[in-house]
mmCIF file of C-alpha atoms in Angstrom:
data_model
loop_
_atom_site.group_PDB
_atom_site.id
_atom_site.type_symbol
_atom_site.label_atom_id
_atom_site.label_comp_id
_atom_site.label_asym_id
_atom_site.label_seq_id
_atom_site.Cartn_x
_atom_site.Cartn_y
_atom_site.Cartn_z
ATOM 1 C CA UNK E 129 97.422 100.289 137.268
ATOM 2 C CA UNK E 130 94.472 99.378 140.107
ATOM 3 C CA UNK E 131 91.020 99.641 139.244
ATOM 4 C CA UNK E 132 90.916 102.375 141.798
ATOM 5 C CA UNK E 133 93.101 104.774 139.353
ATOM 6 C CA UNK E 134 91.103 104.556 136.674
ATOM 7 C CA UNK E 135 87.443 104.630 138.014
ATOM 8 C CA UNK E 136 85.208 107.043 136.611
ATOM 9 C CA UNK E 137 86.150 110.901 136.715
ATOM 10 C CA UNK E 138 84.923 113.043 139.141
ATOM 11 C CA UNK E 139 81.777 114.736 137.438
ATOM 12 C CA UNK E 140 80.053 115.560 140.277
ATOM 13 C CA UNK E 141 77.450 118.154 138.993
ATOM 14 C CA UNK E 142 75.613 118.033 135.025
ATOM 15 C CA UNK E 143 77.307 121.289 134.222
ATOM 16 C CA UNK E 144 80.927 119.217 134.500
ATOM 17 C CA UNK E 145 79.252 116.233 133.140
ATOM 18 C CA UNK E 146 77.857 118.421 130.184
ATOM 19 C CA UNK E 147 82.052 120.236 129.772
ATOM 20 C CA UNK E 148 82.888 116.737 129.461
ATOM 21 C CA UNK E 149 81.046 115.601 126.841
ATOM 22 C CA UNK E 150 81.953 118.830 124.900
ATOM 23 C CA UNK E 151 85.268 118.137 125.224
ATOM 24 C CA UNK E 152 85.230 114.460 124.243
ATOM 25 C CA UNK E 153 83.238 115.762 121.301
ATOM 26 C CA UNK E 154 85.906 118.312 119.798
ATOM 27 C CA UNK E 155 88.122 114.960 120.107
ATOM 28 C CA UNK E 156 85.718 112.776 118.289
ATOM 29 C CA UNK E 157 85.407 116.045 115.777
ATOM 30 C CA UNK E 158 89.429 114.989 114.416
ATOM 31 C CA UNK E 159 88.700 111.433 113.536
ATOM 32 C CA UNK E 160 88.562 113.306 109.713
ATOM 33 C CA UNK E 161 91.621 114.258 110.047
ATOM 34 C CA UNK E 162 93.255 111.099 111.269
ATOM 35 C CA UNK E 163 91.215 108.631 109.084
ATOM 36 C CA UNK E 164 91.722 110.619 105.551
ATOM 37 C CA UNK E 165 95.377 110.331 105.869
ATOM 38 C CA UNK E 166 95.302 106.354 106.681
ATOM 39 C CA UNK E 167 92.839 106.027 103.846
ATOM 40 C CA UNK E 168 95.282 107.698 101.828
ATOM 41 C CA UNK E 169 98.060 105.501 103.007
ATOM 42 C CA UNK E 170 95.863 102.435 101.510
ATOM 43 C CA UNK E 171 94.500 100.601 104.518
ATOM 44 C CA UNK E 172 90.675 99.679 104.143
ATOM 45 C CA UNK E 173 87.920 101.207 106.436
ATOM 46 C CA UNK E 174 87.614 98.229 108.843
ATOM 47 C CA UNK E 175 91.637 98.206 109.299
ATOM 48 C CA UNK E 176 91.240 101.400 110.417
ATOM 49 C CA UNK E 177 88.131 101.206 113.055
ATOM 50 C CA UNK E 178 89.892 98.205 114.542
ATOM 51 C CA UNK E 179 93.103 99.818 115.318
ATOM 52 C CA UNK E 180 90.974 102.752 116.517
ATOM 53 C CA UNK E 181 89.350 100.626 119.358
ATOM 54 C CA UNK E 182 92.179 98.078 119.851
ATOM 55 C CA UNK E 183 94.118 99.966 121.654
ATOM 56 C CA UNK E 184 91.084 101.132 124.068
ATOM 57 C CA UNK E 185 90.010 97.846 124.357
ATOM 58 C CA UNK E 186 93.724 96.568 125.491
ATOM 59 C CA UNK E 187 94.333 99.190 128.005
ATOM 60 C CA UNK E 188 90.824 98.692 129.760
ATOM 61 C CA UNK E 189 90.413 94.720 129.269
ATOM 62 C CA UNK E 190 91.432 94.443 132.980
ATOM 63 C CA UNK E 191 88.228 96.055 133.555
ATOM 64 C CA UNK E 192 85.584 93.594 132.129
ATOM 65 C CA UNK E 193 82.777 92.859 134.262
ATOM 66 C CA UNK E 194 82.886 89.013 135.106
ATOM 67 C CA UNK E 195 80.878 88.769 137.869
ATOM 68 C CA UNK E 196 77.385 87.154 137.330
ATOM 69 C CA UNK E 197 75.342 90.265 138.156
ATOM 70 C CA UNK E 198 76.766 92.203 135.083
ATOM 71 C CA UNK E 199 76.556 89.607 132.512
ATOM 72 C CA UNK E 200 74.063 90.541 131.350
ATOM 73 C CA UNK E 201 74.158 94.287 130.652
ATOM 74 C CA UNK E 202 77.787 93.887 129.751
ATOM 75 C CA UNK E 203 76.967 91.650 127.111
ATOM 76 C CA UNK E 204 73.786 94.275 125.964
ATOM 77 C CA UNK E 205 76.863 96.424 125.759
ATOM 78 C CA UNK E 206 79.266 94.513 123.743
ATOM 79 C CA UNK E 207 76.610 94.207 121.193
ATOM 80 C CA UNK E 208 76.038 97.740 120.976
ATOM 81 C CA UNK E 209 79.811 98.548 120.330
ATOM 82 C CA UNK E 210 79.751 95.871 117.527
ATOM 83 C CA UNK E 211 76.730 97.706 115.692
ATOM 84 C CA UNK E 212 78.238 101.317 116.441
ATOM 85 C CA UNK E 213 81.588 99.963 114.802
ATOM 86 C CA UNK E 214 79.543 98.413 111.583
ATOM 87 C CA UNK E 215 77.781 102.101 111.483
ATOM 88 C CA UNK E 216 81.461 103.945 112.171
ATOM 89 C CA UNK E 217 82.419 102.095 108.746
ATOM 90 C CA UNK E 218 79.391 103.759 106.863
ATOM 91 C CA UNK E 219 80.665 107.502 108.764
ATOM 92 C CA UNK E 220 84.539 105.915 106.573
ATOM 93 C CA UNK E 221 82.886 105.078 103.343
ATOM 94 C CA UNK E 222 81.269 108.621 103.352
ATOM 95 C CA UNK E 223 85.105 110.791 104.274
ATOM 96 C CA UNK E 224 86.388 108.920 101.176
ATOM 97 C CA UNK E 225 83.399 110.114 98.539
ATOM 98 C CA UNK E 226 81.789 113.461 100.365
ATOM 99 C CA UNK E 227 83.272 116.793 101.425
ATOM 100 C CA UNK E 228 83.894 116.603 105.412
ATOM 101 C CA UNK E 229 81.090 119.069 105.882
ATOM 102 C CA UNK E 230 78.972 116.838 104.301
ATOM 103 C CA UNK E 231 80.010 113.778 105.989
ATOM 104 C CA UNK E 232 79.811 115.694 109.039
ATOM 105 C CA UNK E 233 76.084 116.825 109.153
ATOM 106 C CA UNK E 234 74.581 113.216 108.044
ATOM 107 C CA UNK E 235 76.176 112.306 110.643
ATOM 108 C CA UNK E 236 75.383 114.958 112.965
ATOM 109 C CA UNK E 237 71.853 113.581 112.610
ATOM 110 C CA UNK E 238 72.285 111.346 115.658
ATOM 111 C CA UNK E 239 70.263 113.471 118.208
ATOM 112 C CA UNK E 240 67.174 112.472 115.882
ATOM 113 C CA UNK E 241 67.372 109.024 116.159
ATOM 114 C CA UNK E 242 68.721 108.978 120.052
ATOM 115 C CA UNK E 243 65.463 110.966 120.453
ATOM 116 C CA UNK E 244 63.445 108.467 118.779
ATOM 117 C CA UNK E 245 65.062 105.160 120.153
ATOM 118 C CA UNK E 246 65.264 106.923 122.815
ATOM 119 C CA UNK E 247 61.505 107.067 122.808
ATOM 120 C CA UNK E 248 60.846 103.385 121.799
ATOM 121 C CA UNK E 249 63.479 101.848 123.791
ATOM 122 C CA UNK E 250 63.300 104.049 126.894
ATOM 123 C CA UNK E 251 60.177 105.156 127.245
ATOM 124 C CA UNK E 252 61.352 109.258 126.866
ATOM 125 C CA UNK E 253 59.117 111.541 126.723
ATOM 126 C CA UNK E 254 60.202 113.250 123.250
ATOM 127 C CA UNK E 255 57.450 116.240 123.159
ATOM 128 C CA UNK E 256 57.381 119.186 120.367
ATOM 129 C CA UNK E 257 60.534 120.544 120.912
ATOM 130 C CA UNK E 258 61.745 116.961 120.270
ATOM 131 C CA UNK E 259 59.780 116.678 117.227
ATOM 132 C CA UNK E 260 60.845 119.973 115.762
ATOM 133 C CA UNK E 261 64.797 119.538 116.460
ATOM 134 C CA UNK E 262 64.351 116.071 114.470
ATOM 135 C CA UNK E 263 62.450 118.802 111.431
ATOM 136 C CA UNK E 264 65.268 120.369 111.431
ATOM 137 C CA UNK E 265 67.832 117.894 111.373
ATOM 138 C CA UNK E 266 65.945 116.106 108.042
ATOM 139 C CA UNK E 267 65.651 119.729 106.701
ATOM 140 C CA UNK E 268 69.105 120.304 106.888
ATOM 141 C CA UNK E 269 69.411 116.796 105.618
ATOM 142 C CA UNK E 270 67.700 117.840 102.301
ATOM 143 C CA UNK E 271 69.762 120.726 101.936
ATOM 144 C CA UNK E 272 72.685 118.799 100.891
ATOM 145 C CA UNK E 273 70.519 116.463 98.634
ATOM 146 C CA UNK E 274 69.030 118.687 96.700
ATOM 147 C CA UNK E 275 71.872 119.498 94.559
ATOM 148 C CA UNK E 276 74.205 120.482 97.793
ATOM 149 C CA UNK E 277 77.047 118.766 99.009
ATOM 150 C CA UNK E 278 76.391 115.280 98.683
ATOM 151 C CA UNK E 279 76.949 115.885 94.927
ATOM 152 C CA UNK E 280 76.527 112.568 92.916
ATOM 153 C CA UNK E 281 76.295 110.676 95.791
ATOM 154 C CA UNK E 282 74.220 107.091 95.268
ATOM 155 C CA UNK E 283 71.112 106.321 97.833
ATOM 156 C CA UNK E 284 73.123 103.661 98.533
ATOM 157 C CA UNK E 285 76.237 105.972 99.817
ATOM 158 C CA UNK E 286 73.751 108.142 101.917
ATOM 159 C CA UNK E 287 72.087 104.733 103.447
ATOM 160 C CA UNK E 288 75.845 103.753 104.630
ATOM 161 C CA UNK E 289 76.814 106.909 105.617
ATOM 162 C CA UNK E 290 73.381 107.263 108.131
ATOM 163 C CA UNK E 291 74.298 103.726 109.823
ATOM 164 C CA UNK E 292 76.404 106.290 112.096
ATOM 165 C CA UNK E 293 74.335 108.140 113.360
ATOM 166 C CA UNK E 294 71.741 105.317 113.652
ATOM 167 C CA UNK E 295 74.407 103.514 115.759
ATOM 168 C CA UNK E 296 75.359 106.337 117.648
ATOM 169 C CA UNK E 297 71.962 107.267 118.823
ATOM 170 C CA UNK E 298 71.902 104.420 120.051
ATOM 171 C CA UNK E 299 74.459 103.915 121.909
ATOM 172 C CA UNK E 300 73.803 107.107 123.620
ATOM 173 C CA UNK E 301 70.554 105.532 124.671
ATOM 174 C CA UNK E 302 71.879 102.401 125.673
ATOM 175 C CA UNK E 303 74.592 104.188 127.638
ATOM 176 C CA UNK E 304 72.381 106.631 129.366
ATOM 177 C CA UNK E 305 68.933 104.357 130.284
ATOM 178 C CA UNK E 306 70.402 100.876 130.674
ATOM 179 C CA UNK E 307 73.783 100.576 132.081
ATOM 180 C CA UNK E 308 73.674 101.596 135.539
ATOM 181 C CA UNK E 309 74.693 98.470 136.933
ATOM 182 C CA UNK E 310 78.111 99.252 135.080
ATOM 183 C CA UNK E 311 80.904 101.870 135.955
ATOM 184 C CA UNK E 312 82.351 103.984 133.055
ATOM 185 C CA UNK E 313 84.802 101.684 132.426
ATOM 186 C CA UNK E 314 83.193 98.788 132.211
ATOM 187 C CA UNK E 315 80.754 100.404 129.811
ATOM 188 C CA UNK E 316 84.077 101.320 128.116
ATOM 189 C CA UNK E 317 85.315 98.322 127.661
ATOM 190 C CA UNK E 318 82.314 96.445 126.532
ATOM 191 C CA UNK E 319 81.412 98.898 123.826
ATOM 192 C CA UNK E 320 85.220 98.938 122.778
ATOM 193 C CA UNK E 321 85.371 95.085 122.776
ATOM 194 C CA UNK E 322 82.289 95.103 120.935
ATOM 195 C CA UNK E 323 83.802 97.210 118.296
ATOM 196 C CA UNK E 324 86.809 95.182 117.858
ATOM 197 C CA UNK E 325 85.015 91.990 117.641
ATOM 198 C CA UNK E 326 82.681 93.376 114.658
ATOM 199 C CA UNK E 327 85.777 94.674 112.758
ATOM 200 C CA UNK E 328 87.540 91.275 113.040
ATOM 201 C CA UNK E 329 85.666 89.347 110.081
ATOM 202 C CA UNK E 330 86.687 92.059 107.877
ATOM 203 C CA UNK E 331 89.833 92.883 109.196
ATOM 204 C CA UNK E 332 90.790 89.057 108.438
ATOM 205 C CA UNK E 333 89.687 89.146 105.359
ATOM 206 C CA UNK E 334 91.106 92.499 103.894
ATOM 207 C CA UNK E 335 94.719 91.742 102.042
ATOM 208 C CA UNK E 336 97.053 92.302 105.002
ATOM 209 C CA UNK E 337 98.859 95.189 102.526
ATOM 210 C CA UNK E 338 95.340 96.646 103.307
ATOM 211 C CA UNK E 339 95.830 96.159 107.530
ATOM 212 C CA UNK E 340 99.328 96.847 108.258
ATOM 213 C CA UNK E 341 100.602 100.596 108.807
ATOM 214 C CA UNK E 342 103.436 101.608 106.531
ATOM 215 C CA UNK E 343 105.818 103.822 107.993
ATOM 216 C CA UNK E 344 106.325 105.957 111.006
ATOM 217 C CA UNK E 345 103.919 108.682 109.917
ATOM 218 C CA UNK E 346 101.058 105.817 109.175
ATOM 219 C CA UNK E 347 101.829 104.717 112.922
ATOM 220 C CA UNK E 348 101.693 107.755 114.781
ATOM 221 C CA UNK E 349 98.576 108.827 112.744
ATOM 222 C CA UNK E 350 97.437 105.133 114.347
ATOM 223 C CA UNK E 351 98.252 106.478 117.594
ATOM 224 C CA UNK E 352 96.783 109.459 117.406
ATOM 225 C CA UNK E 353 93.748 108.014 115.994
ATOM 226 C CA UNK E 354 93.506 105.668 119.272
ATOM 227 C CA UNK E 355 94.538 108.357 121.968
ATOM 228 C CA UNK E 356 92.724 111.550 120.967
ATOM 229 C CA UNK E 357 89.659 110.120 119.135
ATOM 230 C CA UNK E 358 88.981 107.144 121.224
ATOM 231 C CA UNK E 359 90.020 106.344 124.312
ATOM 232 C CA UNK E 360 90.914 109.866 126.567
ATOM 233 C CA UNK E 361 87.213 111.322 125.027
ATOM 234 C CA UNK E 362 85.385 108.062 125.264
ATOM 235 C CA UNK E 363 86.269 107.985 128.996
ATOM 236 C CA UNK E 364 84.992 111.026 129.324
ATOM 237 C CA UNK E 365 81.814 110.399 127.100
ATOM 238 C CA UNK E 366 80.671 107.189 129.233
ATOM 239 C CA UNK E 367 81.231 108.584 132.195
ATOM 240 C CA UNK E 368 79.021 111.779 131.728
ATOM 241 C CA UNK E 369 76.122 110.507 129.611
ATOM 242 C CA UNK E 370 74.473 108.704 132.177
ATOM 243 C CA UNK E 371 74.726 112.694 134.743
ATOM 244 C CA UNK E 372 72.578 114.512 131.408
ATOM 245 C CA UNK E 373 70.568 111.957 129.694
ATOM 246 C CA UNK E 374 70.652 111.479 125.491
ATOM 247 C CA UNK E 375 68.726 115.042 125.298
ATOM 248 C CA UNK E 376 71.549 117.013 127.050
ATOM 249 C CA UNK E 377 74.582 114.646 125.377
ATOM 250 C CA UNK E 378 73.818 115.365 122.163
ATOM 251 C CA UNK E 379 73.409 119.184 122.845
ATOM 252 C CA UNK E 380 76.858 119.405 124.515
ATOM 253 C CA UNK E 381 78.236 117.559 121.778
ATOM 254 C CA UNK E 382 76.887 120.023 119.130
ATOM 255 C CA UNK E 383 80.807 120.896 119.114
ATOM 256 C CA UNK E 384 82.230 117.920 117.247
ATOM 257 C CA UNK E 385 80.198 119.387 113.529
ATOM 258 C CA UNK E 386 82.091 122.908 113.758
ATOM 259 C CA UNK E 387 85.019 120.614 114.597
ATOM 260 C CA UNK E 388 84.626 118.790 111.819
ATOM 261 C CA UNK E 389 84.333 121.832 109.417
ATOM 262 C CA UNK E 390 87.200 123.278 110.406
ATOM 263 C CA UNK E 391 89.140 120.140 109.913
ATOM 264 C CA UNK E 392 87.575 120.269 106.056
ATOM 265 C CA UNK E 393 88.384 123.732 105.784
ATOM 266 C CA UNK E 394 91.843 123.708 107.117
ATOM 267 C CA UNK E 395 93.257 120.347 106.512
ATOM 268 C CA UNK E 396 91.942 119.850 103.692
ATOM 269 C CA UNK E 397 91.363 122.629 101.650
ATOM 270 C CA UNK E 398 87.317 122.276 101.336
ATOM 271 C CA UNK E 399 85.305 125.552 100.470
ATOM 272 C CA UNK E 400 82.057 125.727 102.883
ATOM 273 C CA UNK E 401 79.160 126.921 100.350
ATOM 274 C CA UNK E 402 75.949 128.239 101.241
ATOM 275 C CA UNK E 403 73.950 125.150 101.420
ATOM 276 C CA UNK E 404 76.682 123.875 104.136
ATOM 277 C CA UNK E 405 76.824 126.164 105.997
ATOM 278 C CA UNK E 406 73.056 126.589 105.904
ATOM 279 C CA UNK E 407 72.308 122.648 106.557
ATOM 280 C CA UNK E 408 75.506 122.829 109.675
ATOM 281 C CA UNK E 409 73.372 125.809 111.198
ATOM 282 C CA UNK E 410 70.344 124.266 110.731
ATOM 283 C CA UNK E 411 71.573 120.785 112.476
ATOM 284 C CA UNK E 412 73.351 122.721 115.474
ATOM 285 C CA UNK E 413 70.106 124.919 115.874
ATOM 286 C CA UNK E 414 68.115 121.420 116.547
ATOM 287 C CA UNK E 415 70.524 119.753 118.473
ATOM 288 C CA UNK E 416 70.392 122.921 120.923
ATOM 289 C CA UNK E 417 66.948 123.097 121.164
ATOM 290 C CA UNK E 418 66.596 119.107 121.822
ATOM 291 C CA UNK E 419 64.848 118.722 125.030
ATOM 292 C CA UNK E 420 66.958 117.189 127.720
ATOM 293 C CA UNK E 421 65.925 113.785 128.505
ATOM 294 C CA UNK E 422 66.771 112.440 131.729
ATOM 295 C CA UNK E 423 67.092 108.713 132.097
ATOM 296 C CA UNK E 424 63.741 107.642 134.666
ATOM 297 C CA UNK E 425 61.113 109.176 132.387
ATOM 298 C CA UNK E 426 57.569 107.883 132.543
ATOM 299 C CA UNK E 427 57.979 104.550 130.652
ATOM 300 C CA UNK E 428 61.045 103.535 131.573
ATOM 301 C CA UNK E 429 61.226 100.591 133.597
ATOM 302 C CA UNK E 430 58.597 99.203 131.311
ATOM 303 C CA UNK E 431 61.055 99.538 128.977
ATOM 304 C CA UNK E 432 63.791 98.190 130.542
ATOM 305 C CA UNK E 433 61.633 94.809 131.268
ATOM 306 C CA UNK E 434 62.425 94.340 127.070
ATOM 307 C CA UNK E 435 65.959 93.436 128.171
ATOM 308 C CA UNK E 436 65.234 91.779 131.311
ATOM 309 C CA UNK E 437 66.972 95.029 133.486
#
C-alpha cells in the first residue's frame, strides 16, 4: 500500500468534515459493546486498550514522520496518545462497575474540558455560550451523583472514570490547534503509537492468562474492537478535526452518548431511568450549543510558542 492510497480523505468542505466525525463517533459509541464482552472473557483493562490500538498502530507504522521537521510535533503527539490511552483505562474501569449510560455521560463530559484546554492551551476564545454548555455538562454530572446512576460508586471510581474525558479533550485540542505540520495519518499513527507504548508496562505485567484472547469469539470481538472502534473512525476523526475546530468536533460527535445508550439498553439489558435520561439530555443539549472554535483564534500563536510550534 503507497502513502498515496491512504492519505487523508477527501473532506473538502466542514459540513463533510462535520458527517465525518459523526460517523467516527457512532463507531467509537460500540467500544461498550466490544470491551464488556472481553472483560467478561477475563482479560484486564490495559490488555484490552493495547490490542485496540495495536492493530492501528501496525497498519499505519509505515507512516511515521521521520523527517527532522516533524519531530517535534510527532513526538507532542505520541505523548498525547499515551495520556489518552492511561485516561481510556479509567472510561474501562467505569463499564465494569457503572451502568453504560452512566459511563457514557462522565464521559461525554469531554467538550468541557476541550473547551477549557482549549482555552489555556490554545488561546480560544470560550465566551458564554462556552461557559454555559460546560453548566450543563457538570449539572448533568450531578444528576447521576446525587443518588442517580453512579450508585455506590467511590470518588475514587468517578476520578478514574473522568481521566477520559480529560484525555480526550485534549487530544481534540492537540489535534485541531497544533498539528498542522502533520497529515491525518501521521497524526494517526503517533497518537496510536502513543497509546500502545503507555499500555505496554501494564500489559507486561498483567498474568499473560489476563492478555491472551481465548477462543474464536474472544478474537473476533478483538477484531472488531480494532476495525470498527479504532482505526476506520479514527481515520476519519483526525482527518476532520483540524476542517471544524474542538467547538464543532465535539458537537458532531454528540452521537457516540445515544450510541452508547442504546448499546446499554439493547445489549445489555440496562433500564434508562429518569435521572439518565435527564443528565444524557442535559449533556447533548451543551455539547450542541458549544460554540465552534476554529483553530487561529486570538491567542493562538502565543500559545503555540509553549511548545516551540
Amino acid at each position: 500500500m503507497s502513502h498515496a492510497t491512504l492519505s487523508t480523505p477527501r473532506l473538502a468542505s466542514p459540513a463533510a468534515a462535520t458527517a465525518a466525525i459523526a460517523i467516527a463517533s457512532v463507531c467509537f459509541g460500540l467500544v461498550p459493546l466490544f470491551a464488556r464482552e472481553l472483560q467478561a472473557a477475563g482479560m484486564a483493562d490495559a490488555s484490552i486498550a493495547f490490542y485496540r490500538y495495536a492493530l492501528s498502530t501496525a497498519i499505519m507504522l509505515p507512516f511515521l514522520p521521520r523527517t527532522r521537521a516533524k519531530r517535534k510535533p510527532a513526538a507532542i503527539m505520541v505523548g498525547t496518545g499515551m495520556l489518552m490511552s492511561l485516561g481510556w483505562l479509567g472510561y474501562l474501569d467505569a463499564l465494569r462497575t457503572l451502568p453504560v449510560a452512566s459511563a457514557g455521560v462522565i464521559y461525554m463530559s469531554y467538550p468541557l474540558f476541550a473547551l477549557l484546554l482549549g482555552w489555556l492551551l490554545a488561546g480560544a476564545w470560550v465566551g458564554w455560550r462556552g461557559w454555559l454548555s460546560g453548566a450543563m455538562i457538570l449539572g448533568g454530572a450531578l444528576l447521576l451523583t446525587e443518588g442517580g446512576g453512579l450508585g455506590g460508586a467511590t470518588p475514587l471510581a468517578v476520578l478514574k472514570a473522568l481521566a477520559a474525558p480529560l484525555t480526550f479533550g485534549l487530544g481534540i485540542v492537540i489535534i485541531s490547534s497544533f498539528m498542522n505540520g502533520l497529515t491525518a495519518p501521521e497524526r494517526m499513527v503517533c497518537a496510536t503509537l502513543g497509546s500502545v507504548l503507555g499500555m505496554m508496562p501494564l500489559v507486561v505485567a498483567a498474568p499473560v492468562a489476563t492478555f491472551m484472547p481465548v477462543g474464536a469469539s474472544a478474537w473476533l470481538m478483538v477484531a472488531g474492537l480494532g476495525l470498527a472502534t479504532a482505526l476506520v473512525p479514527q481515520l476519519l476523526y483526525v482527518s476532520a478535526v483540524p476542517l471544524v475546530g474542538p467547538g464543532r468536533a465535539a458537537a458532531a460527535g454528540s452521537v457516540e452518548l445515544p450510541t452508547m445508550l442504546a448499546v446499554g439498553a439493547l445489549a445489555f439489558g440496562e433500564a434508562l431511568g429518569a435521572r439518565e435520561m435527564a443528565a444524557a439530555a442535559l449533556v447533548l443539549s451543551a455539547i450542541l450549543i458549544a460554540p465552534a472554535v476554529r483553530p487561529g483564534a486570538p491567542g493562538l500563536t502565543g500559545r503555540k510558542r509553549l511548545f516551540g510550534l
